[in-house]
mmCIF file of C-alpha atoms and ligand atoms in Angstrom:
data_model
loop_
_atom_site.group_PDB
_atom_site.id
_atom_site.type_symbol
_atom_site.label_atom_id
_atom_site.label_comp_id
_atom_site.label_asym_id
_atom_site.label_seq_id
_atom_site.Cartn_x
_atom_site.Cartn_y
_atom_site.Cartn_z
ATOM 1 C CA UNK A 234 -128.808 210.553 28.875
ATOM 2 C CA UNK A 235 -125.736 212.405 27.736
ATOM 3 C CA UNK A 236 -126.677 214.581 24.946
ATOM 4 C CA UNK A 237 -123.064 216.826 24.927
ATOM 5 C CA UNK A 238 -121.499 217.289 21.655
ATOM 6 C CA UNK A 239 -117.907 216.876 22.843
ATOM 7 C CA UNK A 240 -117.868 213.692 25.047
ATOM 8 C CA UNK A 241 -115.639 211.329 23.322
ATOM 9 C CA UNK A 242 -116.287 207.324 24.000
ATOM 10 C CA UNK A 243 -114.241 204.242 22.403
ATOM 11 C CA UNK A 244 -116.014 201.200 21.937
ATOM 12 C CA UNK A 245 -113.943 197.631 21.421
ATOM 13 C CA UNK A 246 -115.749 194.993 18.961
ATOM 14 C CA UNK A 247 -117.374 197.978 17.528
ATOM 15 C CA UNK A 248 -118.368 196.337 13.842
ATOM 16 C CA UNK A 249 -121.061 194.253 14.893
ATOM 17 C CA UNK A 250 -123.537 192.987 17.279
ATOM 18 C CA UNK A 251 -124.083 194.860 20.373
ATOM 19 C CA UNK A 252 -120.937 197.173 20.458
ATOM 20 C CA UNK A 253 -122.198 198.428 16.673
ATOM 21 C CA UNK A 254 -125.434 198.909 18.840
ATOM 22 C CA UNK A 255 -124.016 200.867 21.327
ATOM 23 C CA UNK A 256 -121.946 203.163 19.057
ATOM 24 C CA UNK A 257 -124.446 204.358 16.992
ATOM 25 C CA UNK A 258 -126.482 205.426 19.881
ATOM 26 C CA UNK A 259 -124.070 206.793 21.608
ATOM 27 C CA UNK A 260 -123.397 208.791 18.664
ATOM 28 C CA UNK A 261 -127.260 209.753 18.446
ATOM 29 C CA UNK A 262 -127.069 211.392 21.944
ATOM 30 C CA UNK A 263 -123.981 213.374 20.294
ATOM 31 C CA UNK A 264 -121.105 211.328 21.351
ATOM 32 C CA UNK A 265 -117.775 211.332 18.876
ATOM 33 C CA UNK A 266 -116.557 207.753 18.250
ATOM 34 C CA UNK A 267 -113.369 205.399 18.434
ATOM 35 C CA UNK A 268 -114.385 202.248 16.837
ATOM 36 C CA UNK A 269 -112.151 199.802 17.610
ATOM 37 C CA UNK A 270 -112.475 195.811 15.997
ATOM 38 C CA UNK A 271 -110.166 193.627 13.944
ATOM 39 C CA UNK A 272 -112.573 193.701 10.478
ATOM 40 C CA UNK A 273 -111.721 196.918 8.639
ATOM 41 C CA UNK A 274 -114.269 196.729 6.201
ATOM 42 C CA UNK A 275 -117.080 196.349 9.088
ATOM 43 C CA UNK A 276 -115.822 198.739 11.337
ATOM 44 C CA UNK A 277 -115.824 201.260 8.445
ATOM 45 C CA UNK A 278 -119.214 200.285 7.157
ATOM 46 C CA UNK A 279 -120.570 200.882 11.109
ATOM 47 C CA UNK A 280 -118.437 204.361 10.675
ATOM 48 C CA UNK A 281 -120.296 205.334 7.220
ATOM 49 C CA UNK A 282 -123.687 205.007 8.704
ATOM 50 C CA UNK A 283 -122.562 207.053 11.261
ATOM 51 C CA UNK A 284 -121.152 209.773 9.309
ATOM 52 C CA UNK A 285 -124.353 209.495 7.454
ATOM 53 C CA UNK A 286 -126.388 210.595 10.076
ATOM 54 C CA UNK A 287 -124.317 213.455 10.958
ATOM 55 C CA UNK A 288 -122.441 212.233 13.560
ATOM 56 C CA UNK A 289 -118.644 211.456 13.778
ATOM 57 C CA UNK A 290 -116.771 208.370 13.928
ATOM 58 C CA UNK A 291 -112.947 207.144 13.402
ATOM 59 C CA UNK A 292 -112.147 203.216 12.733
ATOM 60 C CA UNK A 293 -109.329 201.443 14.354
ATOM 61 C CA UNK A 294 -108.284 197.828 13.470
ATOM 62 C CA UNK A 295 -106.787 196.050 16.275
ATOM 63 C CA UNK A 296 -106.780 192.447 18.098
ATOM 64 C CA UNK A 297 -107.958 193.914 21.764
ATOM 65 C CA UNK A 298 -104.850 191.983 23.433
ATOM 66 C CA UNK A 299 -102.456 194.146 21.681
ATOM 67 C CA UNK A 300 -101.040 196.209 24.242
ATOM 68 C CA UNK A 301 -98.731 198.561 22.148
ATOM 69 C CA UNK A 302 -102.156 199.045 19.074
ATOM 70 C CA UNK A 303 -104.275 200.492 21.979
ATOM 71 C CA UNK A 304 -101.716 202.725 23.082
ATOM 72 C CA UNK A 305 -101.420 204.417 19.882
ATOM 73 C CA UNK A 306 -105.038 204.133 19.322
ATOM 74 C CA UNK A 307 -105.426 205.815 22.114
ATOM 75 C CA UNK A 308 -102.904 208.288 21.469
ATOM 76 C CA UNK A 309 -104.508 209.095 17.676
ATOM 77 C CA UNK A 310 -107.923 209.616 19.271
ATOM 78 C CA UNK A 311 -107.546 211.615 21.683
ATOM 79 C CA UNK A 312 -105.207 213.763 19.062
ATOM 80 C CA UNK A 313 -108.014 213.563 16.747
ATOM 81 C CA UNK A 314 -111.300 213.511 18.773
ATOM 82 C CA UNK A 315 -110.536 214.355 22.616
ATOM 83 C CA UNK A 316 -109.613 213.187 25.855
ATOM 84 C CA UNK A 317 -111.999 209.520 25.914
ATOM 85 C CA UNK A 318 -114.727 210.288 28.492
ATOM 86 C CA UNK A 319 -116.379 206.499 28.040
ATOM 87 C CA UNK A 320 -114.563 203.514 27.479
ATOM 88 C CA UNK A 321 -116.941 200.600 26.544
ATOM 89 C CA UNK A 322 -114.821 196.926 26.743
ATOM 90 C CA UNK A 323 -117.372 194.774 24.664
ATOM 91 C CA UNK A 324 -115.213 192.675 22.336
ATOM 92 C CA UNK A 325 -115.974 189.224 23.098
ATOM 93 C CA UNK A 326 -115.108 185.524 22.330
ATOM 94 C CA UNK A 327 -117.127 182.505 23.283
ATOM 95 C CA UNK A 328 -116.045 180.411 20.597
ATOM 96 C CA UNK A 329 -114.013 177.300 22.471
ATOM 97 C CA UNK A 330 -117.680 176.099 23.526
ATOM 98 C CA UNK A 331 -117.969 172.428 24.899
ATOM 99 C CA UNK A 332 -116.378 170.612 27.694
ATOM 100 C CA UNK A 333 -112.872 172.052 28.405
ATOM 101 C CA UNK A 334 -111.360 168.415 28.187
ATOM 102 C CA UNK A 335 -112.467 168.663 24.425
ATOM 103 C CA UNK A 336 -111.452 172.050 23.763
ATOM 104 C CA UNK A 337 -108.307 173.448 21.947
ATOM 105 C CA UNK A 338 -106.180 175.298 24.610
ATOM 106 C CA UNK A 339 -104.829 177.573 22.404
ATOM 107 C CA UNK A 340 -108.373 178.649 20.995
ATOM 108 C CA UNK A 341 -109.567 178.575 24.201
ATOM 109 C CA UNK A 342 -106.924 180.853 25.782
ATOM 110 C CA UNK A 343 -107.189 182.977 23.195
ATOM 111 C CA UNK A 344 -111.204 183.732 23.694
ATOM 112 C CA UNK A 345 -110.325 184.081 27.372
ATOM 113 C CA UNK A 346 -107.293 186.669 26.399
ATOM 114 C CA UNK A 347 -110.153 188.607 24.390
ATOM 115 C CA UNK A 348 -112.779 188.709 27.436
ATOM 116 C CA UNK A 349 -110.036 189.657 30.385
ATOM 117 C CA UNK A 350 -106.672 191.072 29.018
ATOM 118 C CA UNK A 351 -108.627 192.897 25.862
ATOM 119 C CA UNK A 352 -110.371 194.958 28.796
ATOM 120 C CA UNK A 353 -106.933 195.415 31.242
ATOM 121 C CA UNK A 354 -104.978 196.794 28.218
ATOM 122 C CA UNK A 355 -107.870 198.820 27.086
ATOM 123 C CA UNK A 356 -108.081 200.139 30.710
ATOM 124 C CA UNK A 357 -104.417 200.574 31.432
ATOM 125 C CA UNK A 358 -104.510 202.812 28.096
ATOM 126 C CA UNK A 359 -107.214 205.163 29.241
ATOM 127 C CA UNK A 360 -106.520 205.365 32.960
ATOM 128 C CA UNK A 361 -103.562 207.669 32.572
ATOM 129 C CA UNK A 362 -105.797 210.327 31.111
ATOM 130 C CA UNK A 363 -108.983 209.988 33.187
ATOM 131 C CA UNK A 364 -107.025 210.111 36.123
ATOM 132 C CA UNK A 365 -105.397 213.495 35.021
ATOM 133 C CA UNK A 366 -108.791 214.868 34.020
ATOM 134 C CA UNK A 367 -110.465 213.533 37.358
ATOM 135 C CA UNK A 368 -113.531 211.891 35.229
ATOM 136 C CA UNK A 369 -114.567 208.719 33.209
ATOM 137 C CA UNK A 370 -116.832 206.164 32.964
ATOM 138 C CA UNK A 371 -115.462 202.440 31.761
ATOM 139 C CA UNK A 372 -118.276 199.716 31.490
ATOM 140 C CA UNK A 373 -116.871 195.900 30.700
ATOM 141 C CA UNK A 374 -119.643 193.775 28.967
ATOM 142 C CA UNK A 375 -120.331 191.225 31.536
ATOM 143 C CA UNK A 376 -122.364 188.087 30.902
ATOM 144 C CA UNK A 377 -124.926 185.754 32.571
ATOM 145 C CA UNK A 378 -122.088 183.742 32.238
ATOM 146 C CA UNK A 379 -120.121 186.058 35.027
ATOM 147 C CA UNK A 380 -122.223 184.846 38.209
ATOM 148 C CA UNK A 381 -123.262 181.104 37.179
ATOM 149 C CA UNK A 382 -121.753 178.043 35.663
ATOM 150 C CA UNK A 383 -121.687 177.560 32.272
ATOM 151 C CA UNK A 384 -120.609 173.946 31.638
ATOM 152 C CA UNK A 385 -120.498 174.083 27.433
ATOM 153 C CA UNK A 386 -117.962 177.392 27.746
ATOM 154 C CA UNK A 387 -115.956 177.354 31.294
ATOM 155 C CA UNK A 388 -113.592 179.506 29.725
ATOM 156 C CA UNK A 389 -116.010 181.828 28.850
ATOM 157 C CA UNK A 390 -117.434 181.838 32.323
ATOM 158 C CA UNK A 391 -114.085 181.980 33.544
ATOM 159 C CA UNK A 392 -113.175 185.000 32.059
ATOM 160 C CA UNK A 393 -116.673 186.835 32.109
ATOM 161 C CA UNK A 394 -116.675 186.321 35.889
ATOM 162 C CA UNK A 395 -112.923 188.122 35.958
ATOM 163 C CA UNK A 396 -114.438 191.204 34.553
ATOM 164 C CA UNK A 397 -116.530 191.485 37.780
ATOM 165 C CA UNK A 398 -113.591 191.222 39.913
ATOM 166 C CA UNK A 399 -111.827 193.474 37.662
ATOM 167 C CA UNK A 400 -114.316 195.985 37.654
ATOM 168 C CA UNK A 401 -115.112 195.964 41.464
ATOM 169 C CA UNK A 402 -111.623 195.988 41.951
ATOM 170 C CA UNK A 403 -110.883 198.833 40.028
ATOM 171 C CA UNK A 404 -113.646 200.599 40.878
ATOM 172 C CA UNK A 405 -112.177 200.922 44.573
ATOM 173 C CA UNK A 406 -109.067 202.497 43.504
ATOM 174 C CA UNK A 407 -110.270 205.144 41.013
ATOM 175 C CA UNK A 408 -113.089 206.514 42.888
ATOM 176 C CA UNK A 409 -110.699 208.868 44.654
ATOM 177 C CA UNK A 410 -110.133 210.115 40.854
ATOM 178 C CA UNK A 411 -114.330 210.540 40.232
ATOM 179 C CA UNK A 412 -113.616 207.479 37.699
ATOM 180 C CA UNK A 413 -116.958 204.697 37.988
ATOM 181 C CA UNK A 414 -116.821 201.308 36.495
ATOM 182 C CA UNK A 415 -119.437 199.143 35.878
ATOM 183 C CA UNK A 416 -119.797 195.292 34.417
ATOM 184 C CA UNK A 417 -122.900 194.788 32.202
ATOM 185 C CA UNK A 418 -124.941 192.067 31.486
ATOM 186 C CA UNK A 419 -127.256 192.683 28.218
ATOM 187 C CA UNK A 420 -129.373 189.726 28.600
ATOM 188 C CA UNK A 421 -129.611 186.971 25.560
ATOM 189 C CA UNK A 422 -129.639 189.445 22.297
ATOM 190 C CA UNK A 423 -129.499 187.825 18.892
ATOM 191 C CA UNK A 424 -125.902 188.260 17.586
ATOM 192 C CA UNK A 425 -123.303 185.857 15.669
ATOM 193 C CA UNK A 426 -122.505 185.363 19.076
ATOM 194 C CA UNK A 427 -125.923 183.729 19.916
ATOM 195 C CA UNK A 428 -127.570 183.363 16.229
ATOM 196 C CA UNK A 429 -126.284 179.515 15.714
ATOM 197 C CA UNK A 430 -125.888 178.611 19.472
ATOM 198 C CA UNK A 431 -128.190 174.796 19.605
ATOM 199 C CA UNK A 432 -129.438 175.564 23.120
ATOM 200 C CA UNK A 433 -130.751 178.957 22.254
ATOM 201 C CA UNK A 434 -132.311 177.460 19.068
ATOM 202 C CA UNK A 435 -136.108 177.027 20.590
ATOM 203 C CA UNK A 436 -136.341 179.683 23.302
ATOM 204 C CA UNK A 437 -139.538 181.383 23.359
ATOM 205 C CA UNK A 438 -139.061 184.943 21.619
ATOM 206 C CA UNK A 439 -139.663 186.617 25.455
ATOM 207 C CA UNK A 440 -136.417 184.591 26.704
ATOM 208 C CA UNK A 441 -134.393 186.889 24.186
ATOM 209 C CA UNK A 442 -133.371 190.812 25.503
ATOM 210 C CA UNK A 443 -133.988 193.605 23.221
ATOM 211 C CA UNK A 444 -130.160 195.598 21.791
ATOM 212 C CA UNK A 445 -131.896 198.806 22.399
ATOM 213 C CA UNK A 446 -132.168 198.044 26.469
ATOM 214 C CA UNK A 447 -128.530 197.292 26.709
ATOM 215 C CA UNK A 448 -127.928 201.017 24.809
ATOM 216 C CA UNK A 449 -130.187 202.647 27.576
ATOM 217 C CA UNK A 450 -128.249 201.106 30.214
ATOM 218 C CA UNK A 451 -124.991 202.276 28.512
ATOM 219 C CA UNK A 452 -126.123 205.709 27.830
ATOM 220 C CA UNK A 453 -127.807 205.957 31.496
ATOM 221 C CA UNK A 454 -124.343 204.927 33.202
ATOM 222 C CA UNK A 455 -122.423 207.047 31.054
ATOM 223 C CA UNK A 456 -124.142 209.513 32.130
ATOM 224 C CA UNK A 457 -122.724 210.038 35.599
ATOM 225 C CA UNK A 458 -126.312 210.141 37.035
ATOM 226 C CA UNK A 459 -125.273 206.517 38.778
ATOM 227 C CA UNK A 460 -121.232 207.182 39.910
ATOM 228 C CA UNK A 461 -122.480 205.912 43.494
ATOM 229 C CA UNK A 462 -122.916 202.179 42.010
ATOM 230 C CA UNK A 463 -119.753 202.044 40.429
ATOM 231 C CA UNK A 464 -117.957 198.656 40.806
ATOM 232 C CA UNK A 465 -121.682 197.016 40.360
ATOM 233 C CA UNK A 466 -123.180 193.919 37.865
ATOM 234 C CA UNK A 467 -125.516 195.575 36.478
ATOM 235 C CA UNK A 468 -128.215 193.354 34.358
ATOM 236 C CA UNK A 469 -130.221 195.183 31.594
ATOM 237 C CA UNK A 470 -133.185 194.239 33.716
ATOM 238 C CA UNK A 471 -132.230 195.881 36.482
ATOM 239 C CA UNK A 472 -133.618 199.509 37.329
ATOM 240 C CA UNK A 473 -131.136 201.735 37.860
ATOM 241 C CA UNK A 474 -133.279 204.661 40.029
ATOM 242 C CA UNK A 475 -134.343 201.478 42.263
ATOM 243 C CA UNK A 476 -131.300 200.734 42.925
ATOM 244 C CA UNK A 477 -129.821 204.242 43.640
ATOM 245 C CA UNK A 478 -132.364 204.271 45.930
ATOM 246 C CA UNK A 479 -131.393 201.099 47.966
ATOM 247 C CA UNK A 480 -127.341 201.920 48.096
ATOM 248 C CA UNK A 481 -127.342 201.811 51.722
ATOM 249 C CA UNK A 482 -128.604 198.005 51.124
ATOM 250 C CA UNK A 483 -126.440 197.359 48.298
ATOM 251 C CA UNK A 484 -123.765 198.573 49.780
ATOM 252 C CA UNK A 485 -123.790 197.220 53.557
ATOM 253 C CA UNK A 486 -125.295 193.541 52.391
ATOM 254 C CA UNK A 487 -122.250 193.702 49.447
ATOM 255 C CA UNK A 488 -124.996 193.192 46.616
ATOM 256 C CA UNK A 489 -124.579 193.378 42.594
ATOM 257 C CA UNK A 490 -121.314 191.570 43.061
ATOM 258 C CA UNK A 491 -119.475 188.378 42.984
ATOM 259 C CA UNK A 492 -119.152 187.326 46.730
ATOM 260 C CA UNK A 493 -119.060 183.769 48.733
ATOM 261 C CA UNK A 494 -121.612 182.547 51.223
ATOM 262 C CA UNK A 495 -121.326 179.434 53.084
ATOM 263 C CA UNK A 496 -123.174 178.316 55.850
ATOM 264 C CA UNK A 497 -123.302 180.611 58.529
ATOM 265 C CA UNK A 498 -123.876 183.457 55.647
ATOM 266 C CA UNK A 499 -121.500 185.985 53.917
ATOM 267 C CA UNK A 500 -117.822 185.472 54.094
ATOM 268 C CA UNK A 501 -116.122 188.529 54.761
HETATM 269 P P1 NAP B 611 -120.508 189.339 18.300
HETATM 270 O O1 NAP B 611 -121.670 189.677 17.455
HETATM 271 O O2 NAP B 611 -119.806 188.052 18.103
HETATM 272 O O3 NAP B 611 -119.469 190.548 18.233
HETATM 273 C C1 NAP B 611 -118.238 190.453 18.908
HETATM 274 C C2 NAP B 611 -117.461 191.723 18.639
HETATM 275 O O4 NAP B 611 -116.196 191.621 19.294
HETATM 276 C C3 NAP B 611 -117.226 191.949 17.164
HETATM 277 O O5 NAP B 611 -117.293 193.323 16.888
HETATM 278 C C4 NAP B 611 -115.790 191.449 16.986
HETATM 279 O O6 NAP B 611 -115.212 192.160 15.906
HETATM 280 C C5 NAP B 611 -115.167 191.843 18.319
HETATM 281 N N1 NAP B 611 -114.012 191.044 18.673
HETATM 282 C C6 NAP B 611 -113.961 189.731 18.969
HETATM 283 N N2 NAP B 611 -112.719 189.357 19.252
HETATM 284 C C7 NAP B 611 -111.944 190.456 19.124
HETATM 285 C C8 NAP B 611 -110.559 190.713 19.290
HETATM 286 N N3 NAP B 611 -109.690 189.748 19.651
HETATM 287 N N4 NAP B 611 -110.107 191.973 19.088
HETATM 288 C C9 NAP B 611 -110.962 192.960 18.725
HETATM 289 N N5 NAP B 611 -112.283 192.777 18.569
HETATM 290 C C10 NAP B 611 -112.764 191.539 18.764
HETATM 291 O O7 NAP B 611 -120.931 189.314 19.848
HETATM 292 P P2 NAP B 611 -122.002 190.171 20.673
HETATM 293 O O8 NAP B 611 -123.124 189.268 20.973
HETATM 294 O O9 NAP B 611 -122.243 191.484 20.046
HETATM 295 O O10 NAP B 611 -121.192 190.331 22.020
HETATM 296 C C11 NAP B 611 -120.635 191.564 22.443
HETATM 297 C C12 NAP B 611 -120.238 191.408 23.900
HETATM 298 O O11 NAP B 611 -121.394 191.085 24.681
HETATM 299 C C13 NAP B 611 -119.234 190.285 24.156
HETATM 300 O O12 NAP B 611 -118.340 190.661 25.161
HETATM 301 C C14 NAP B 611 -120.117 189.148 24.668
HETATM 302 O O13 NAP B 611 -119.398 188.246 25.472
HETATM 303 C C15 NAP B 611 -121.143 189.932 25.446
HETATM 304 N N6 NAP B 611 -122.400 189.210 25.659
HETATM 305 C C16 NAP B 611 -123.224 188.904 24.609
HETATM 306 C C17 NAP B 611 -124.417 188.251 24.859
HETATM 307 C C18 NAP B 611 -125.388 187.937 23.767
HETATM 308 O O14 NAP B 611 -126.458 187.367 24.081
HETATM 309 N N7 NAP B 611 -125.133 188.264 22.509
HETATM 310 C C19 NAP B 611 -124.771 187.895 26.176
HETATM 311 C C20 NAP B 611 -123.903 188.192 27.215
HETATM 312 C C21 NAP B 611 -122.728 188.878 26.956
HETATM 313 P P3 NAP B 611 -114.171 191.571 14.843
HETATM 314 O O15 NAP B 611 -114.530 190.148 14.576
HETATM 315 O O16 NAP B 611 -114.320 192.499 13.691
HETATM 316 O O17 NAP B 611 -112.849 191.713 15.525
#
């Protein structure tokens, strides 16, 4: 875990949910924090309780998709806190649920624009400054819904399983730069995301993950401990030191990412 006092990390849909999860552990293990969401009044709630516990915390209101709000969020942080060491994209949208034939296009694209350009602009912002520094760590909130079909929210798959292709992709061309990305999956955690969702309504309690394992994970890959999995899927589940210890696997049978097999095995 990351325990210095001068690593900066921005976190998008900061004022709830999992992302308000993250950032006030990260700011336990001594991170400063760009909170980034489009409710003020949440964002600077999340902030207070941070400040409360003596750590520090700035709020920025922005829609994710808005290209020229991150750059001068960007721009005011790392005036105000430092160069951003950890970029966590975890504002989401799943709400155009049901068959795509009976969903609104525009509310659909628009939850699709949150999941896939929210995290390019929010990249693009960053890159410029990790690349100069030679170090960061950027981790995209991936989904269940990035490696299977989900047939009440395609659009949701569609754009969770982008963020793996974005994220291995990108992971290619700034490891040259000591840059690592990762996608995440946290598992089903209780959330407004999840709270009113019918099929979720009678799981069994162990079918739900816990919001403290999907910290850990953050704080573990954050820590640079892991660099040599960058571009992987990595599910809260999975255990990280296992899987540092199988890269030579990982890497040569192309595992923890989105690939196509047909019948004579892996397409290359
Ligand atoms: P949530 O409780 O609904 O929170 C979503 C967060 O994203 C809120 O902070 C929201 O803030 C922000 N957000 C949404 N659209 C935004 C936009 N256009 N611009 C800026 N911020 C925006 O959801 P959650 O369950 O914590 O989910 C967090 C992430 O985990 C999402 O990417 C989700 O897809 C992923 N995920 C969740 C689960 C789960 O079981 N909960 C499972 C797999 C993946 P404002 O409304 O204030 O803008």
């Amino acid at each position: 875990m990351n325990t210095s006092p001068t690593k900066v990390a921005l976190i998008t849909g900061a004022s709830r949910g999992i992302g308000k999860a993250i950032a006030i552990s990260l700011s336990k293990s001594g991170y400063k924090l760009a909170l980034v969401a489009r409710n003020t009044a949440a964002l600077e709630s999340v902030r207070d309780e941070i400040e409360a516990a003596g750590g520090t915390a700035r709020c920025y209101e922005a829609d994710v998709t808005d290209a020229p709000r991150a750059a001068e969020i960007i721009h005011d942080c790392e005036s105000q806190l430092g160069p951003i060491d950890l970029l966590v994209n975890n504002a989401g949208s799943s709400v155009a649920g049901g068959p795509l034939w009976e969903n609104d296009l525009e509310t659909l694209w628009k939850g699709i624009e949150t999941n896939i350009r929210g995290p390019i602009v929010y990249c693009k912002a960053v890159l410029d400054s990790m690349i100069a520094r030679q170090s960061g760590t950027i981790i995209n909130m991936g989904s269940y819904a990035s490696i299977r079909p989900i047939e009440g929210n395609p659009g949701y798959a569609a754009s969770k399983a982008a963020l793996v292709r974005l994220s291995d992709s990108l992971a290619v061309s700034t490891k040259p730069h000591g840059i690592s990305v990762f996608t995440v999956s946290p598992g089903l955690v209780l959330t407004d995301m999840t709270r009113d969702v019918p099929i979720f309504k009678d799981l069994p309690p162990e079918a739900w993950s816990s919001i403290d394992d999907i910290c850990k994970l953050v704080a573990n890959l954050s820590s640079g401990s892991y660099s040599a999995l960058s571009g992987r899927f990595i599910h809260v589940n999975d255990d990280l030191q296992q899987l540092a210890q199988n890269l030579d696997r990982i890497k040569s049978e192309n595992l923890y990412t989105l690939h196509l097999a047909n019948l004579e095995g892996p397409v290359q």
